[in-house]
C-alpha cells in the first residue's frame, strides 16, 4: 500500500529538509522524499499538496488527558482525538489525574487505556512526589519500568529545595527528565490572574511575576549544582529571560518551554471575569509576550507545548475565584504557533524543531521524521487557510477556550499516521 | 445602565444623576409616614452570602419605603448546602418572579457572573475585595451634603486599602467627581506598584503615601477603614496594638487635617484600633450620616432600575 504526497513544501527539522517535492509512504513507513517521485504502478493513493506544508507529527510534552478520574472533562480517547486533529501525533500527559499518577499501577493503566483507545502515541509523565504533595519522592525506578517517560509535579512546584535537589539527583539513576512548574506557592497564594492593572480592576488577587522567576532561578541553581537538566514548563514572564540567558552562558543544563497562549493572549482576556481565560500561570502583558517571543528567537526557550487543560462547564461556569485554571490547547497549538513564522520570529524549520525535535530530545525518544524507514507520522498543513473556532470543531469533551468565535489562520488538512489517512476537514 | 456592578463603569453624569435622585428621595424619609407606593408589586431579592447588618437592612429599608416586596436569602440552611450552584439557586429564585437582585458575596466578580446569566438588574452590594458601589455613592452623598461640593477636595483613606472593596469604589468615585484621593496604611496593604495604574482615574488624583502625615495633611475628608482580618487568610498585621499606635486615627492627627474635615468610616468600627475612642467625640464625624444616606442612595438605585417597567 503506497501513499504519495505530491508537490508540497517538505519540512523535516531532524534532517533539515526544506524543499518543494514529493513524499512516498509505503506500508506505513517513509520510503522516499524527493523533488519528484514518479510511480508507474496503479493502486497508489495520490494526495495533491500544492501550497501546503508537509512535516512530521508534532510532539506535545505538556498535555492533560484527565483519565483516570475526571473523564467528564476529557479521556484518553477524546484527548488524543483532539491531538490528532491538531497535528500532534505524540502527547506526554501530566500526572494530576485522580488518583495522581505517582505509582506504577496508574502509569500502566494509562498505557493500557492508550493502547485500547488512543488515536496517537501517549507518554505518561509520573509525579515527582507521592500524591504531588511535595513531601516524599515517588518510586522513579518502578515508574520508569512501568513506562513513565518523565517526572513532574505538574501544577505544583516542589517548594522544598532539598527535596527538589534530591529529585534531580535521583532522576539521574533512571535518565528520567524532570519537569518543573515554576511557581512559588507563597507568592501566588490565592492568586487568580496576573498581578497588575486588571487584577486591581477586577478585585482579584494577583499572581506576581516574581512567583515564577524566583522558582526559575532556584531550579536553575539546583540544575547547576546537581549537573542535571531541568525542564522549565510553560514560562510566561519577561523577568525570567535574563536568568535564562545567564544560565545558557554558564552552561547550566536546562530546557525551557512556553505555550501559544503566552505569546498570543494578554491578561485583557479575563476582563468581564471570563473564566475561559483563567489559566496558570496567568495570561500576562504585551511586554511579556514581546519578551517570550524574543526568548524563542534567541533560543533561551526552545520548546512550544500546548498545556492542553480541559475543564467542563461544571468547573468553568462558576464564580471566577472558584473556576479551575486551564484552557484547551491541542487544536490551536499549530495555528497560533505558526504566527511566529508570519511575524519573522522563527523560521518554519526552527518552529518545527521546537515542536518536534526538541521535545523528543528532552523525552529521550527518537523524533518523528522523514528518514527512510521511519514510521509515517505526517501532517499536511495549509498555512493560509482561515477557520473559525466553534464548539463543533473542538474534538475535546470540554470546550473551554477563550478563542471561541475567533478566526485562526493555518489549518491542519490531513494526517497520515502509518497506513491511515485522516482528513481533518471532514 | 443595565446593572449596578461597580463604580469603574459609571460616568460622572450617571453618578451625579443617582446622587440628585437620592437627594430628592431623602425627603420621603423625614415625612410622618415615610412610605410611597412607587414600587408596589415589585419583588427584590436580597442575596447576602456574607454577614451584613447595615447594607442588608439599608437595602431592605429602601425597598420598604418604596413599597417593593423583598425576599431575603441566607446561604445557611439553603439549597447551597445541598450542593447547588449559585447560578442554579439564582435561576430558581428568578423563576419565582424576582424583578431585581441585590447581591453581597465574598468572591469578587460574582455579581458580574450572575448579571451575565440573568435578565433582571443586578445590584452589587459588595463583592470580595472588588467593589462596593452603593457604599461609595452614599459616601459621595454625605460629603456633598456636608461640604457642598465633590470637586477639588483632598480625600485621605487610611488602612487596608488592598482588601477593601469600599476603598476601591471610593478611590474611583471621588476622583470621577473631581477630587484627589490619597491612600495610606501598612505598605503591604496598599495597592501594589503594578496595580496602581488602574486607580489613577486622573493625573494627580490618586497617590499612595507611606507616611500617614502625607496623606492626612490638609485633608478635607478622612476615611478610616476596618481591618479586614477575615479576608487576609494569613496574618498581615503583626499586632493590633502596633496598628492602633501607628495607623489608627487619634486626636494627634487632627492638627494635620483641615479644621472642619469630615471623619468617615464605612463600619463596622473596631474602636481602639482604626479609630481611637476619643475620635467618637470629633465634631465632624459623619459615620451615622453615612448610614442614613445609604437608604436614600439605595432608594435611588432601586427606583432607577424598577420604575420604568
XYZ file of C-alpha atoms in Angstrom:
735
model
C 0.000 0.000 0.000
C 1.514 3.289 -1.157
C 0.602 6.890 -0.430
C 2.263 9.620 -2.468
C 2.084 13.207 -1.346
C 2.770 15.469 -4.325
C 4.228 18.942 -4.652
C 4.107 20.069 -1.049
C 6.748 22.040 0.800
C 8.521 19.333 2.744
C 9.948 20.321 6.101
C 11.806 17.979 8.420
C 13.730 19.522 11.303
C 15.567 16.260 12.054
C 17.337 16.306 8.715
C 16.955 19.985 7.844
C 14.914 19.245 4.744
C 13.092 22.217 3.260
C 12.085 21.970 -0.369
C 9.035 21.565 -2.577
C 8.687 17.952 -3.548
C 7.047 14.589 -3.006
C 6.891 12.176 -0.101
C 6.286 8.472 -0.512
C 4.827 6.274 2.211
C 4.766 2.527 1.817
C 3.079 0.151 4.246
C 3.036 2.818 6.931
C 6.700 3.794 6.608
C 8.517 6.641 4.937
C 10.009 5.348 1.709
C 11.324 8.414 -0.024
C 11.496 12.184 -0.094
C 12.436 13.614 -3.475
C 11.872 16.652 -5.642
C 9.823 14.475 -7.925
C 8.696 10.906 -7.408
C 7.116 9.291 -10.448
C 5.498 5.886 -9.968
C 4.035 3.879 -12.759
C 2.088 1.401 -10.633
C -1.622 1.632 -10.066
C -3.210 1.436 -6.646
C -1.332 4.398 -5.279
C -3.178 6.955 -3.212
C -2.072 10.294 -4.616
C -2.517 13.378 -2.463
C -2.126 16.786 -4.061
C -0.322 19.016 -1.566
C 0.307 22.107 -3.663
C 0.545 25.195 -1.468
C 0.648 23.042 1.661
C 3.376 22.233 4.111
C 4.261 18.614 4.823
C 6.063 17.865 8.064
C 6.347 15.150 10.714
C 3.758 14.953 13.502
C 4.177 17.272 16.460
C 5.282 16.099 19.899
C 3.431 17.905 22.688
C 5.134 17.334 26.018
C 2.554 19.103 28.175
C -0.985 17.759 27.954
C -3.702 16.823 30.449
C -5.824 13.869 29.381
C -7.800 13.704 32.660
C -8.015 9.913 32.669
C -8.221 8.299 35.168
C -10.591 10.166 37.387
C -12.008 13.132 35.562
C -13.405 11.562 32.433
C -16.268 14.048 32.227
C -13.675 16.648 31.182
C -11.630 14.539 28.812
C -10.388 10.989 28.423
C -7.590 9.336 26.570
C -9.788 8.754 23.531
C -11.146 12.322 23.225
C -7.897 13.994 24.212
C -5.850 12.092 21.683
C -8.503 12.702 19.009
C -8.074 16.433 19.666
C -4.326 15.887 19.391
C -4.709 14.108 16.059
C -6.840 16.934 14.637
C -4.233 19.380 15.881
C -1.415 17.566 14.103
C 0.029 16.323 17.387
C 0.898 12.666 16.990
C 2.595 12.128 20.332
C 1.475 13.522 23.665
C 3.054 13.384 27.089
C 0.317 13.507 29.713
C 0.712 15.150 33.090
C 0.191 13.201 36.318
C -2.519 15.291 38.007
C -5.113 12.606 37.444
C -7.323 11.156 40.162
C -5.626 9.204 41.572
C -2.386 11.038 40.872
C -0.068 9.157 38.555
C 2.528 8.506 41.230
C 2.511 4.697 41.081
C 3.425 2.059 38.500
C -0.205 0.894 38.612
C -1.572 4.232 37.390
C 1.190 4.586 34.799
C 0.415 1.092 33.484
C -3.312 1.829 33.492
C -2.777 4.924 31.330
C -0.663 2.932 28.880
C -3.228 0.133 28.768
C -6.060 2.567 28.079
C -3.926 4.313 25.477
C -3.330 1.008 23.711
C -7.079 0.416 23.574
C -8.360 3.918 22.861
C -5.723 6.402 21.820
C -5.520 7.917 18.356
C -1.896 8.975 18.865
C 1.067 7.876 20.965
C 0.708 8.573 24.692
C 3.681 9.012 27.026
C 2.769 9.104 30.720
C 4.549 11.579 32.958
C 4.568 10.457 36.596
C 4.712 12.591 39.706
C 7.993 13.686 41.307
C 6.487 13.302 44.760
C 3.860 10.987 46.147
C 0.430 12.499 45.647
C 2.151 15.606 44.220
C 2.336 16.689 47.830
C 5.954 17.785 47.768
C 6.919 15.626 50.719
C 8.336 12.271 49.587
C 9.863 11.167 46.300
C 7.887 8.786 44.101
C 9.441 5.488 43.065
C 11.260 6.706 39.962
C 12.708 3.291 39.184
C 9.450 1.385 39.207
C 7.666 4.250 37.460
C 10.205 4.188 34.664
C 9.834 0.405 34.349
C 6.064 0.842 34.124
C 6.521 3.265 31.249
C 6.871 6.733 32.742
C 8.732 8.964 30.312
C 9.429 11.826 32.742
C 8.551 13.065 36.212
C 6.759 16.264 37.166
C 4.540 17.510 39.945
C 2.688 19.328 37.166
C 0.806 22.312 38.594
C 2.731 22.199 41.845
C 6.260 23.419 42.303
C 8.377 21.239 44.586
C 8.818 24.080 47.056
C 11.152 22.137 49.338
C 14.510 22.872 47.706
C 16.289 19.937 49.361
C 13.656 17.556 48.054
C 13.896 19.007 44.552
C 17.658 18.626 44.640
C 17.203 15.021 45.683
C 14.708 14.509 42.851
C 17.142 15.877 40.265
C 19.878 13.611 41.556
C 17.711 10.501 41.851
C 16.381 11.046 38.311
C 19.970 10.554 37.073
C 19.792 6.873 38.024
C 16.992 6.356 35.582
C 17.721 9.025 32.974
C 14.293 10.491 33.679
C 13.674 14.074 32.642
C 12.442 16.300 35.492
C 9.811 18.888 34.552
C 9.181 21.807 36.883
C 6.113 24.043 37.138
C 7.795 27.205 38.337
C 5.608 28.954 40.861
C 6.431 29.981 44.404
C 3.187 28.999 46.136
C 3.593 31.583 48.874
C 3.810 34.439 46.416
C 0.943 33.156 44.319
C -1.213 32.219 47.307
C -4.895 32.548 46.371
C -3.833 34.315 43.173
C -6.265 34.316 40.293
C -4.776 36.334 37.445
C -1.676 38.327 36.596
C -0.871 40.943 39.190
C -1.352 44.324 37.577
C -3.876 46.832 36.376
C -6.505 44.226 35.546
C -6.219 42.407 38.901
C -6.811 45.754 40.590
C -9.753 46.442 38.312
C -11.392 43.088 38.929
C -10.570 42.905 42.614
C -8.883 39.558 42.115
C -5.732 38.540 43.942
C -2.828 38.859 41.550
C -0.087 36.360 40.815
C 3.135 38.382 40.632
C 5.752 37.639 38.016
C 8.229 37.103 40.864
C 6.335 33.914 41.814
C 7.570 32.411 38.557
C 11.008 33.998 38.331
C 12.065 33.077 41.850
C 11.169 29.457 41.111
C 13.041 29.576 37.799
C 16.190 30.896 39.471
C 16.120 28.234 42.178
C 15.625 25.446 39.684
C 18.491 26.737 37.544
C 20.779 26.830 40.580
C 19.835 23.277 41.518
C 20.389 22.118 37.937
C 23.847 23.678 38.053
C 24.724 22.130 41.383
C 23.450 18.663 40.507
C 24.634 18.840 36.904
C 21.200 17.554 35.945
C 18.996 19.126 33.355
C 15.703 20.543 34.491
C 12.864 21.329 32.101
C 11.066 24.564 32.988
C 7.440 24.270 31.940
C 5.216 26.951 30.390
C 7.198 30.120 31.088
C 5.222 33.326 30.901
C 7.074 36.372 32.233
C 9.725 38.701 30.881
C 11.644 38.766 34.164
C 12.843 35.185 33.530
C 14.682 35.989 30.362
C 17.943 37.498 31.710
C 18.306 34.491 34.003
C 17.723 32.037 31.169
C 20.346 33.906 29.148
C 22.754 33.773 32.072
C 22.136 30.044 32.547
C 22.827 29.345 28.854
C 26.072 31.311 29.059
C 27.066 29.448 32.228
C 26.366 26.138 30.538
C 23.754 25.157 33.099
C 21.803 22.158 31.821
C 18.194 23.187 31.356
C 15.474 23.427 28.774
C 12.510 25.761 28.772
C 9.040 25.702 27.322
C 6.262 28.138 26.630
C 2.746 27.809 25.239
C 0.938 29.632 22.443
C -1.324 31.494 24.852
C 1.714 33.099 26.476
C 2.811 34.632 23.192
C -0.671 35.308 21.852
C -3.142 36.378 24.548
C -2.857 39.026 27.244
C -4.436 39.421 30.647
C -7.122 41.547 28.969
C -8.858 38.291 28.034
C -10.035 37.844 31.637
C -11.871 41.163 31.686
C -15.539 40.666 32.444
C -14.485 37.762 34.683
C -14.024 35.450 31.711
C -13.199 32.122 33.346
C -12.288 30.638 29.951
C -9.128 32.745 30.084
C -8.232 31.687 33.623
C -5.029 29.733 33.325
C -1.967 29.073 35.452
C 0.490 30.696 35.014
C -1.881 33.517 34.173
C -2.037 35.393 30.903
C 0.363 38.307 31.174
C 1.002 41.576 29.333
C 2.054 42.762 25.874
C 5.557 43.304 27.252
C 5.739 39.706 28.430
C 4.562 38.483 25.038
C 7.288 40.512 23.379
C 9.909 39.083 25.756
C 8.728 35.488 25.332
C 8.903 35.841 21.540
C 12.370 37.251 21.859
C 13.415 34.350 24.092
C 12.113 31.941 21.448
C 14.039 33.804 18.783
C 17.249 33.733 20.829
C 16.766 30.080 21.748
C 16.528 30.593 25.509
C 13.146 28.915 25.264
C 13.256 26.011 22.855
C 10.010 24.073 23.298
C 6.440 25.027 22.456
C 3.775 22.879 24.136
C 0.026 23.315 24.467
C -0.645 22.790 28.206
C -3.975 21.403 26.972
C -6.174 21.570 30.076
C -9.799 20.650 29.503
C -12.476 21.654 32.004
C -16.225 21.198 31.709
C -18.826 23.914 32.387
C -19.058 22.466 35.909
C -15.600 23.902 36.567
C -15.845 26.991 34.387
C -19.423 28.332 34.594
C -18.975 29.364 38.202
C -17.767 32.331 40.222
C -14.324 33.362 38.889
C -12.455 32.515 42.066
C -13.987 29.041 42.122
C -13.259 28.313 38.462
C -10.477 25.881 37.611
C -7.315 27.060 35.898
C -6.714 25.860 32.343
C -7.706 26.116 28.719
C -7.734 23.812 25.705
C -4.665 23.859 23.510
C -4.143 20.884 21.245
C -6.148 22.040 18.249
C -4.847 25.613 18.416
C -1.189 24.798 19.023
C -0.108 24.870 15.410
C -2.146 27.796 14.021
C -1.168 30.052 16.937
C 2.467 28.984 16.854
C 2.655 29.497 13.110
C 2.085 33.203 13.734
C 5.704 33.212 14.938
C 6.744 32.364 11.386
C 4.493 35.051 9.904
C 5.968 37.600 12.306
C 9.539 36.588 11.479
C 10.316 35.335 14.994
C 11.155 31.800 13.844
C 11.659 30.082 10.515
C 9.362 27.190 9.687
C 12.129 24.680 10.418
C 13.026 26.314 13.713
C 9.391 26.301 14.782
C 9.130 22.609 13.976
C 12.343 21.940 15.837
C 10.667 23.499 18.915
C 7.578 21.353 18.428
C 9.076 18.046 17.268
C 12.811 17.526 17.740
C 13.420 19.409 20.981
C 10.572 17.854 22.996
C 11.616 14.440 21.635
C 15.192 15.016 22.759
C 14.058 16.041 26.232
C 11.807 12.979 26.498
C 14.630 10.778 25.153
C 12.640 9.439 22.188
C 13.513 9.317 18.508
C 11.628 12.209 16.929
C 9.118 11.678 14.160
C 10.989 12.350 10.923
C 11.069 11.712 7.187
C 14.105 9.458 7.372
C 13.839 6.385 5.185
C 12.124 3.619 7.124
C 10.678 5.864 9.835
C 7.071 5.324 10.796
C 4.771 7.547 8.791
C 3.686 10.359 11.113
C 2.889 13.035 8.594
C 0.977 16.308 8.735
C -0.306 18.320 5.795
C -0.852 21.901 6.856
C -2.312 24.845 4.962
C -0.680 27.959 6.445
C -3.083 30.295 4.667
C -6.489 28.808 5.416
C -8.570 30.726 7.914
C -11.083 28.997 10.154
C -13.408 29.947 12.927
C -13.164 28.289 16.336
C -16.554 26.774 17.129
C -17.635 24.208 19.681
C -18.405 21.797 16.827
C -14.827 21.861 15.570
C -13.389 21.111 19.009
C -12.709 17.403 19.434
C -12.168 17.538 23.193
C -15.025 16.718 25.505
C -14.658 20.165 27.040
C -14.942 23.411 25.134
C -13.046 25.759 27.423
C -11.121 28.174 25.282
C -11.200 31.957 25.079
C -10.670 31.525 21.337
C -14.300 30.500 20.745
C -15.706 32.639 17.957
C -12.269 33.892 16.884
C -10.716 33.247 13.475
C -7.368 31.487 13.278
C -5.038 31.270 10.295
C -3.442 27.956 9.375
C -5.205 24.641 9.338
C -4.206 21.017 9.602
C -5.703 19.457 6.468
C -4.550 15.852 6.596
C -2.813 13.493 8.945
C -1.190 10.327 7.718
C -0.481 8.046 10.612
C 1.124 4.862 9.400
C -1.362 3.437 6.893
C -4.329 5.662 7.698
C -5.173 8.989 6.120
C -7.286 11.311 8.260
C -8.822 14.367 6.674
C -9.190 16.977 9.377
C -11.633 18.958 7.277
C -14.348 16.367 7.368
C -27.068 51.160 32.686
C -28.496 47.661 32.972
C -26.927 46.755 36.290
C -25.022 48.481 39.067
C -21.927 46.325 39.314
C -19.139 48.782 40.051
C -18.112 52.420 40.106
C -15.492 51.931 37.414
C -18.110 51.591 34.677
C -20.175 54.613 35.788
C -19.688 58.006 34.184
C -19.593 61.217 36.165
C -23.042 62.052 34.781
C -24.523 58.758 35.918
C -23.093 59.219 39.404
C -24.444 62.782 39.567
C -27.848 61.604 38.445
C -28.072 58.951 41.164
C -26.952 61.482 43.771
C -29.540 64.033 42.603
C -32.260 61.409 42.785
C -31.104 60.318 46.248
C -31.164 63.920 47.466
C -34.739 64.266 46.270
C -35.839 60.942 47.720
C -34.318 61.709 51.096
C -37.255 63.982 51.762
C -39.533 60.936 51.927
C -37.578 59.605 54.882
C -38.489 62.580 57.062
C -42.186 62.502 56.284
C -44.562 61.464 59.100
C -45.321 58.333 57.127
C -42.135 57.524 55.249
C -43.604 55.300 52.592
C -44.615 55.776 48.952
C -46.307 53.262 46.648
C -43.887 53.769 43.726
C -42.547 50.219 43.540
C -45.647 48.365 44.685
C -45.761 44.915 43.171
C -42.013 44.746 42.545
C -40.055 41.944 44.131
C -36.458 42.464 45.209
C -34.264 39.517 46.130
C -31.654 40.253 48.770
C -28.993 37.635 48.361
C -26.411 38.040 51.117
C -23.733 35.396 51.248
C -21.765 37.234 53.903
C -22.738 38.591 57.276
C -24.095 42.093 56.861
C -26.040 44.427 59.081
C -26.074 47.926 57.679
C -26.022 47.174 53.971
C -28.661 44.470 54.156
C -31.032 46.443 56.344
C -30.362 49.589 54.361
C -31.488 47.882 51.148
C -34.442 46.356 52.937
C -35.453 49.729 54.355
C -35.103 51.321 50.915
C -37.351 48.636 49.408
C -39.968 49.106 52.100
C -40.056 52.896 51.821
C -40.750 52.449 48.111
C -43.281 49.621 48.791
C -41.296 46.923 46.984
C -41.563 43.416 48.386
C -38.385 41.696 49.480
C -37.193 38.143 49.736
C -34.137 37.568 51.831
C -31.789 34.724 51.265
C -29.278 33.292 53.596
C -26.769 30.740 52.355
C -27.085 28.814 55.581
C -29.959 26.363 55.517
C -30.469 26.812 51.759
C -30.129 24.530 48.759
C -26.496 25.674 48.540
C -25.786 23.430 51.468
C -27.106 20.570 49.346
C -24.509 21.305 46.712
C -26.497 23.509 44.342
C -24.509 26.096 42.383
C -25.174 29.770 42.946
C -26.301 30.087 39.334
C -28.951 27.406 39.703
C -30.098 28.887 43.002
C -30.499 32.325 41.481
C -32.237 30.987 38.366
C -34.753 29.217 40.604
C -35.349 32.308 42.655
C -35.716 34.345 39.466
C -38.425 31.935 38.366
C -40.389 32.994 41.435
C -40.864 36.403 39.833
C -37.997 38.471 41.152
C -37.583 41.895 39.481
C -34.179 42.859 40.850
C -31.323 41.096 42.566
C -29.162 42.646 45.254
C -26.123 40.511 45.927
C -23.358 40.518 48.514
C -20.744 37.812 48.041
C -17.309 37.017 49.393
C -15.919 36.295 45.903
C -15.004 39.147 43.570
C -16.971 39.217 40.341
C -19.925 37.126 41.491
C -22.437 39.922 40.681
C -20.905 40.200 37.196
C -21.150 36.441 36.758
C -24.852 36.425 37.688
C -25.560 39.515 35.580
C -24.304 37.632 32.516
C -26.940 34.954 33.060
C -29.950 36.962 34.287
C -32.395 39.242 32.500
C -33.115 41.330 35.612
C -30.949 44.141 37.006
C -28.234 43.074 39.398
C -27.026 45.436 42.115
C -23.657 44.727 43.690
C -23.861 45.094 47.468
C -20.173 44.259 47.874
C -18.167 41.521 46.180
C -14.988 40.100 47.653
C -12.204 42.644 47.537
C -13.534 44.155 44.327
C -16.091 46.939 44.791
C -18.982 48.196 46.890
C -20.567 50.785 44.623
C -23.577 51.829 46.714
C -21.275 52.457 49.680
C -19.199 54.830 47.538
C -22.345 56.584 46.341
C -23.549 57.113 49.899
C -20.106 58.393 50.848
C -20.267 60.880 47.995
C -23.748 61.969 49.036
C -22.612 62.521 52.607
C -19.596 64.590 51.581
C -21.652 66.604 49.119
C -24.224 67.363 51.798
C -21.687 68.359 54.392
C -19.110 70.191 52.300
C -21.324 71.363 49.453
C -19.066 70.039 46.729
C -17.325 66.937 45.443
C -14.660 68.632 43.412
C -11.272 69.926 44.462
C -11.268 68.024 47.747
C -8.429 66.046 49.248
C -9.758 62.696 50.426
C -7.487 60.563 52.621
C -8.260 56.883 53.046
C -6.402 55.066 55.796
C -5.930 51.377 56.394
C -6.237 48.132 54.485
C -6.764 49.551 51.017
C -5.731 46.331 49.295
C -8.532 44.215 50.721
C -11.191 46.907 50.970
C -13.930 46.951 48.360
C -15.151 50.196 49.900
C -11.779 51.820 49.324
C -11.645 50.549 45.759
C -15.022 52.078 44.950
C -14.292 55.302 46.836
C -10.914 55.818 45.155
C -12.623 55.745 41.770
C -15.787 57.607 42.796
C -14.115 60.619 44.411
C -11.702 61.038 41.514
C -14.503 60.800 38.975
C -16.254 63.643 40.763
C -13.148 65.826 40.661
C -11.372 65.200 43.969
C -7.952 63.771 44.784
C -7.552 60.572 46.769
C -4.544 59.823 48.969
C -4.254 56.370 50.486
C -2.074 55.339 53.378
C -1.586 52.454 55.769
C 0.783 49.499 56.147
C 2.630 49.389 52.818
C 1.781 45.753 52.192
C -1.901 46.615 52.499
C -1.706 49.323 49.834
C -2.102 48.650 46.084
C 0.968 47.002 44.539
C 3.010 49.273 42.251
C 1.863 47.292 39.214
C -1.787 47.722 40.219
C -1.753 51.462 40.742
C -2.325 52.478 37.159
C -5.881 51.246 37.445
C -6.656 53.523 40.368
C -5.380 56.634 38.625
C -8.566 57.961 37.121
C -6.946 61.339 36.505
C -3.415 62.568 36.726
C -2.518 63.547 40.279
C -5.881 62.332 41.505
C -4.511 59.294 43.298
C -1.451 58.964 45.477
C -0.027 56.226 47.651
C 1.612 57.572 50.822
C 3.797 55.547 53.155
C 3.656 58.269 55.796
C 0.302 58.925 57.407
C 1.164 62.609 57.616
C 1.497 62.986 53.847
C -1.977 61.624 53.271
C -3.662 63.460 56.117
C -2.102 66.903 55.728
C -4.799 69.381 54.689
C -7.300 66.631 54.031
C -10.950 67.629 53.615
C -12.180 64.124 54.187
C -10.569 61.342 56.206
C -11.895 57.861 55.892
C -10.737 55.110 58.210
C -11.214 51.527 57.080
C -11.879 48.447 59.074
C -9.047 45.931 59.306
C -10.292 43.070 57.138
C -8.739 40.225 59.019
C -11.258 37.749 57.613
C -10.089 38.459 54.067
C -6.380 38.091 54.630
C -6.205 34.336 55.127
C -2.830 34.891 56.797
C -1.520 37.252 59.462
C -0.864 40.529 57.660
C -0.649 42.700 60.735
C 1.945 41.986 63.426
C -0.333 43.166 66.226
C -3.442 45.284 66.591
C -1.637 47.290 69.261
C 1.040 48.407 66.836
C -1.567 49.066 64.155
C -3.584 51.231 66.544
C -0.485 53.171 67.563
C 0.795 53.857 64.092
C -2.128 53.686 61.681
C -5.075 54.297 63.984
C -6.709 57.723 63.790
C -6.057 59.502 67.048
C -6.522 63.129 68.097
C -2.873 63.901 67.285
C -3.764 63.755 63.599
C -6.451 66.424 63.981
C -3.733 69.047 63.785
C -2.878 67.954 60.291
C -6.285 67.762 58.665
C -8.373 70.793 57.745
C -10.301 72.403 60.538
C -13.693 71.112 59.523
C -12.595 67.928 57.819
C -15.082 65.093 57.787
C -14.249 61.850 59.535
C -15.856 58.845 57.891
C -15.893 55.097 58.374
C -17.877 52.530 56.419
C -18.370 50.411 59.535
C -18.382 48.259 61.450
C -15.792 50.094 63.538
C -13.149 48.447 65.682
C -12.915 51.166 68.312
C -9.430 51.466 69.689
C -7.921 50.066 66.519
C -8.611 52.090 63.367
C -10.298 54.835 65.384
C -9.287 55.734 68.910
C -12.097 56.119 71.415
C -11.500 59.876 71.616
C -12.406 60.230 67.967
C -16.011 59.438 68.783
C -16.279 62.966 70.061
C -14.792 64.571 66.973
C -17.439 67.103 65.906
C -17.211 66.428 62.195
C -17.605 62.735 62.460
C -20.368 61.718 59.973
C -20.496 57.977 60.420
C -24.203 57.804 61.179
C -24.994 60.284 58.391
C -23.374 57.779 56.059
C -25.765 55.111 57.285
C -28.755 57.388 56.834
C -27.699 58.393 53.349
C -27.302 54.743 52.496
C -31.055 54.332 52.473
C -31.572 57.317 50.168
C -28.900 56.143 47.740
C -30.334 52.647 47.609
C -33.818 54.038 47.059
C -32.425 55.982 44.113
C -30.779 52.889 42.683
C -33.921 50.771 43.054
C -36.074 53.439 41.526
C -33.745 53.872 38.592
C -33.969 50.206 37.704
C -37.539 49.386 38.620
C -39.684 52.429 37.972
C -39.628 52.310 34.199
C -41.073 48.800 33.697
